[in-house]
Amino acid sequence: MKPLCLTTALPFIESAPGSEPAIEGLDVRVLRGMKAGEAWPEDEADRVEVMFCTTPPPNLAKFKKLQWLQIESAGFSQLFPFGLNDGRITVTNARGIFDCPIAEWNIAMMINLARDLRTLIRHQDAHIWERSAQFTGEIRGRTVGIWGYGGIGRETARLAKVMGMRVHVLTRSGVKSRVDSTCIEGSGDPDGSLPDRYFTEQEKEEFLKGLDFLILALPLTKKTDGLLGEPDLRLLPKGAFVLNPARGPLIQEQALLAVLRDGHLGGAALDTHYAYPLPAEHPLWSFQHVILTPHISGTSFSPNFSTGLLNIFRLNAPRYLAGEPLLNIIPPTDLQ
């Protein structure tokens, strides 16, 4: 009997109700119509070895034969409450398929902030003819600092270099090549040669002091929660911009509000937040030069998303069945 895989109706599943995606060697059952936070059926819990979903069900502990959990996101902070840091269940993510859309968001937000497009749109809505925007900036020749140099950081660096920017990178792991089967062909910086300069964690102060834009491109873990406090943000030159498509709590909330209120930061673009949904009364809504998007930088609307997501699963399935190491494994120590 084939191992049973349960999955929710993810975007890559375009088949009609009653038919399931064919994954050789696995019995795949699609749980259609499931709502977030709803318990999954337990009638065959003793057969379930694999789950494919964004967030596991609240009754995850009932699936005692589970060995492999594939999530459809690159970030994994949604897994912290499930106690998966003991390594009993192998967890893999969708690293690679979000590189291009999030990098595009980063470039779009830098242009938006430099050109002050938010003000221009407000003027359009109010029917105001105001040409002071002709004196806004451009991103060519400016310095972007990318904190974290995985796939998203590397594709952002590639696009930034095309736009004529200087690229500085702070990374804990040093200069490494990144070539694997989940990378999108022609994207990123496989050999790590694009940045104008690399910085270590010990050089953080020098890194921050030289930036026009700071982009966060690292996961939220126990070590990175609250990574940037007010002293760090004030190391950025006055008028610099911060972009966070990674995870909101990487930046201490009150620290961010403080440097926005007193004008030290020129603005920010935030796709990840401190609460979901962000409450209507939250002060971040009211800053003139802050762009808020509702965690959509890694949009799944593109057909590349569905193809890439299913490809990762198809690549990993035979590895799982053969007892070989899986692609995109999240270290158990990061899942706490």
XYZ file of C-alpha atoms in Angstrom:
336
model
C 0.000 0.000 0.000
C 1.318 3.441 -0.941
C 2.075 5.987 1.800
C -0.808 8.424 2.178
C -0.281 12.131 1.541
C -2.911 14.628 2.643
C -2.953 18.080 1.108
C -5.315 21.015 1.137
C -6.556 22.484 -2.141
C -3.443 24.491 -2.931
C -3.236 26.845 -5.932
C -1.288 24.309 -8.012
C -4.217 21.868 -7.917
C -6.335 22.771 -10.915
C -7.887 19.371 -11.404
C -11.618 18.875 -11.114
C -13.118 17.696 -7.815
C -12.608 13.991 -7.386
C -9.304 13.807 -9.246
C -5.960 14.166 -7.521
C -2.482 15.209 -8.693
C -0.484 12.140 -9.669
C 2.684 11.746 -7.601
C 4.280 8.396 -8.365
C 4.609 6.257 -5.274
C 2.251 8.327 -3.098
C -1.476 8.048 -2.534
C -2.414 11.749 -2.647
C -5.740 12.862 -1.163
C -6.843 16.468 -1.577
C -8.877 17.853 1.324
C -11.087 20.333 -0.451
C -12.983 23.129 1.235
C -10.932 23.030 4.420
C -10.797 26.285 6.377
C -7.717 27.621 8.131
C -7.514 26.261 11.666
C -9.922 23.404 10.982
C -9.022 19.887 12.144
C -8.254 17.399 9.384
C -10.106 14.063 9.114
C -8.513 11.362 11.266
C -10.168 8.297 9.741
C -6.884 7.185 8.137
C -4.481 9.024 10.410
C -2.412 5.877 10.914
C -1.588 5.836 7.173
C -0.624 9.488 6.719
C 3.120 9.875 6.220
C 3.126 13.143 4.247
C 1.326 16.481 4.504
C 1.457 19.316 1.955
C -0.049 22.560 3.209
C 0.677 26.097 4.370
C -0.037 25.478 8.053
C -0.584 22.052 9.643
C -3.983 21.275 11.172
C -4.537 21.850 14.902
C -4.855 18.077 15.384
C -1.395 17.434 13.927
C -0.421 15.330 16.961
C -3.039 12.737 15.968
C -1.050 11.875 12.837
C 1.589 9.805 14.575
C 2.996 8.244 11.386
C 3.733 11.628 9.803
C 7.315 11.794 8.558
C 7.435 14.628 6.023
C 5.734 18.032 6.055
C 6.033 20.128 2.880
C 4.869 23.735 3.235
C 3.957 25.993 0.338
C 5.746 29.056 1.750
C 9.390 30.023 2.088
C 8.880 31.484 5.572
C 8.033 29.073 8.352
C 7.158 31.076 11.464
C 3.607 29.657 11.245
C 5.112 26.326 12.339
C 6.548 27.526 15.647
C 3.492 26.542 17.770
C 3.603 22.913 16.595
C 6.744 21.760 18.411
C 8.511 20.534 15.290
C 11.988 21.361 16.553
C 12.654 17.811 17.780
C 13.498 16.667 14.247
C 11.084 13.724 14.287
C 9.240 15.136 11.266
C 11.262 16.382 8.294
C 10.021 19.824 7.240
C 10.688 21.278 3.793
C 9.676 24.640 2.374
C 9.093 26.210 -1.039
C 12.399 28.052 -1.200
C 13.144 29.201 -4.723
C 9.724 29.894 -6.182
C 9.338 33.215 -4.354
C 12.717 34.629 -5.397
C 11.539 36.470 -8.510
C 8.207 37.927 -7.325
C 9.625 39.190 -4.025
C 12.686 40.634 -5.767
C 10.333 42.447 -8.173
C 8.427 43.817 -5.172
C 11.707 45.064 -3.696
C 12.636 46.936 -6.877
C 9.110 48.317 -7.270
C 9.070 49.591 -3.687
C 12.490 51.248 -3.994
C 11.310 53.108 -7.085
C 8.020 54.003 -5.383
C 9.827 55.407 -2.344
C 12.530 57.238 -4.298
C 10.002 58.807 -6.669
C 7.468 59.447 -3.889
C 4.733 57.879 -5.992
C 2.476 57.623 -2.969
C 2.220 61.428 -2.823
C 1.647 61.645 -6.575
C -1.238 59.185 -6.349
C -2.769 61.164 -3.488
C -2.529 64.297 -5.613
C -4.196 62.495 -8.508
C -7.034 61.314 -6.259
C -7.508 64.900 -5.023
C -7.210 66.397 -8.548
C -4.141 68.424 -7.518
C -1.608 69.521 -10.161
C 1.658 69.617 -8.215
C 4.958 69.318 -10.082
C 7.368 69.337 -7.145
C 7.729 65.606 -7.713
C 9.963 66.413 -10.695
C 12.687 66.854 -8.088
C 12.305 63.379 -6.592
C 15.146 60.889 -6.676
C 16.073 57.850 -8.687
C 17.630 54.583 -7.601
C 20.516 54.504 -10.077
C 23.799 55.121 -8.273
C 22.316 54.547 -4.836
C 23.347 51.854 -2.378
C 21.042 49.043 -1.354
C 21.946 46.819 1.563
C 20.535 43.307 1.537
C 20.538 41.587 4.927
C 20.505 37.875 4.146
C 21.677 36.398 0.864
C 19.497 33.450 -0.009
C 17.523 33.190 -3.220
C 15.403 36.310 -2.662
C 18.428 38.410 -1.754
C 20.365 37.160 -4.769
C 17.605 37.882 -7.275
C 17.138 41.317 -5.710
C 20.872 41.932 -6.133
C 20.733 40.913 -9.797
C 17.879 43.283 -10.570
C 19.435 46.097 -8.526
C 22.695 45.817 -10.475
C 20.735 46.022 -13.735
C 19.224 49.259 -12.391
C 22.694 50.687 -11.754
C 22.700 50.364 -7.975
C 25.561 49.515 -5.647
C 24.829 46.321 -3.732
C 26.084 45.646 -0.216
C 25.285 42.361 1.511
C 25.383 41.333 5.165
C 25.348 37.586 5.623
C 26.129 35.205 8.453
C 27.229 32.427 6.122
C 29.797 34.282 4.010
C 30.141 34.133 0.231
C 28.681 30.863 -1.002
C 27.438 29.496 -4.294
C 23.753 28.648 -4.481
C 22.830 26.329 -7.298
C 20.122 23.738 -6.799
C 17.173 22.312 -8.643
C 14.689 24.684 -6.990
C 16.404 27.821 -8.361
C 14.693 29.539 -11.280
C 16.929 29.311 -14.336
C 18.613 32.617 -15.199
C 17.742 34.235 -11.878
C 19.769 35.256 -8.879
C 23.499 35.193 -8.270
C 24.550 31.515 -8.282
C 28.244 32.116 -7.602
C 27.784 35.078 -5.246
C 29.799 37.476 -7.415
C 27.343 40.365 -7.860
C 27.616 42.353 -4.593
C 30.053 45.258 -4.528
C 30.869 44.377 -0.950
C 30.116 41.732 1.658
C 29.835 42.442 5.383
C 29.933 40.104 8.368
C 27.687 40.392 11.429
C 30.614 42.016 13.231
C 30.601 44.751 10.558
C 26.895 45.524 10.999
C 27.473 49.142 12.037
C 29.568 49.932 8.966
C 27.042 48.114 6.768
C 24.071 50.134 8.028
C 25.845 53.492 7.914
C 26.427 53.289 4.168
C 22.926 52.553 2.864
C 20.209 54.413 1.007
C 17.922 51.367 1.181
C 17.914 48.441 3.609
C 16.131 45.262 2.532
C 15.538 42.406 4.960
C 15.812 39.015 3.278
C 16.259 36.543 6.110
C 13.880 34.214 7.960
C 12.306 34.823 11.342
C 13.839 32.489 13.908
C 14.525 32.601 17.618
C 17.841 34.282 16.804
C 16.462 36.893 14.398
C 13.298 37.893 16.304
C 13.731 41.609 17.121
C 16.998 41.714 15.191
C 16.817 45.443 14.485
C 16.292 47.808 17.383
C 16.230 51.600 17.469
C 20.042 51.992 17.779
C 20.450 49.901 14.611
C 17.865 51.888 12.672
C 19.523 55.148 13.706
C 22.792 53.939 12.206
C 21.129 54.282 8.816
C 21.720 57.702 7.221
C 18.901 60.179 7.781
C 16.400 59.793 4.970
C 17.206 56.142 4.256
C 14.415 53.693 3.454
C 13.656 50.271 4.954
C 11.934 47.438 3.084
C 10.648 44.354 4.898
C 9.155 41.587 2.743
C 10.528 38.961 5.150
C 8.786 38.938 8.555
C 7.516 41.918 10.555
C 9.057 41.031 13.938
C 12.580 41.123 12.505
C 12.288 44.837 13.339
C 11.257 45.836 16.845
C 7.870 47.498 16.402
C 8.330 50.468 18.738
C 11.787 51.120 17.307
C 10.372 51.342 13.791
C 7.591 53.671 14.893
C 10.084 55.931 16.690
C 12.350 56.481 13.670
C 9.353 57.056 11.409
C 7.748 59.553 13.782
C 10.819 61.754 14.131
C 11.650 61.593 10.426
C 14.960 59.783 10.727
C 13.792 57.285 8.114
C 12.712 58.674 4.777
C 10.061 55.980 4.625
C 9.420 52.258 4.561
C 7.731 49.554 2.523
C 6.303 46.750 4.637
C 4.752 43.569 3.302
C 4.950 41.645 6.572
C 3.455 42.869 9.803
C 3.068 42.566 13.558
C -0.579 41.462 13.442
C -2.767 39.860 10.768
C -4.765 41.651 9.623
C -3.073 44.885 10.661
C -5.650 46.705 12.845
C -7.226 49.776 11.264
C -6.065 51.891 14.212
C -2.415 50.847 13.902
C -0.175 53.937 13.517
C 1.681 52.492 10.530
C -1.354 53.213 8.344
C -0.979 56.953 8.903
C 2.615 57.686 7.889
C 2.789 59.603 4.635
C 5.872 57.804 3.347
C 5.065 54.251 4.418
C 3.755 51.740 1.890
C 1.844 48.799 3.348
C 0.980 45.704 1.331
C -0.931 42.745 2.848
C 1.771 40.047 2.639
C 1.492 39.615 -1.112
C 5.049 40.285 -2.309
C 5.488 36.590 -3.135
C 2.301 36.548 -5.183
C 0.953 33.137 -6.133
C -1.080 34.520 -9.062
C 1.743 33.831 -11.520
C 1.619 30.480 -13.334
C 5.298 30.156 -12.401
C 4.221 29.724 -8.781
C 1.983 26.711 -9.318
C 4.497 25.056 -11.631
C 7.387 25.659 -9.252
C 5.509 24.507 -6.175
C 4.413 21.243 -7.725
C 7.917 20.740 -9.139
C 9.455 20.913 -5.654
C 6.987 18.289 -4.445
C 7.626 16.068 -7.471
C 11.392 16.307 -6.932
C 11.127 15.481 -3.244
C 8.625 12.609 -3.459
C 11.024 10.035 -4.981
C 13.737 11.165 -2.570
C 11.379 10.570 0.339
C 10.352 7.142 -0.921
C 14.004 6.167 -1.431
C 15.050 7.411 1.995
C 17.312 10.085 0.477
C 17.844 13.632 1.825
C 15.080 16.017 0.746
C 15.466 19.411 -0.902
C 14.773 22.597 1.069
C 14.962 21.040 4.537
C 14.411 23.530 7.366
C 16.832 22.813 10.236
C 14.877 21.671 13.314
C 16.742 24.242 15.426
C 15.076 27.001 13.362
C 11.587 25.675 14.129
C 11.311 27.047 17.652
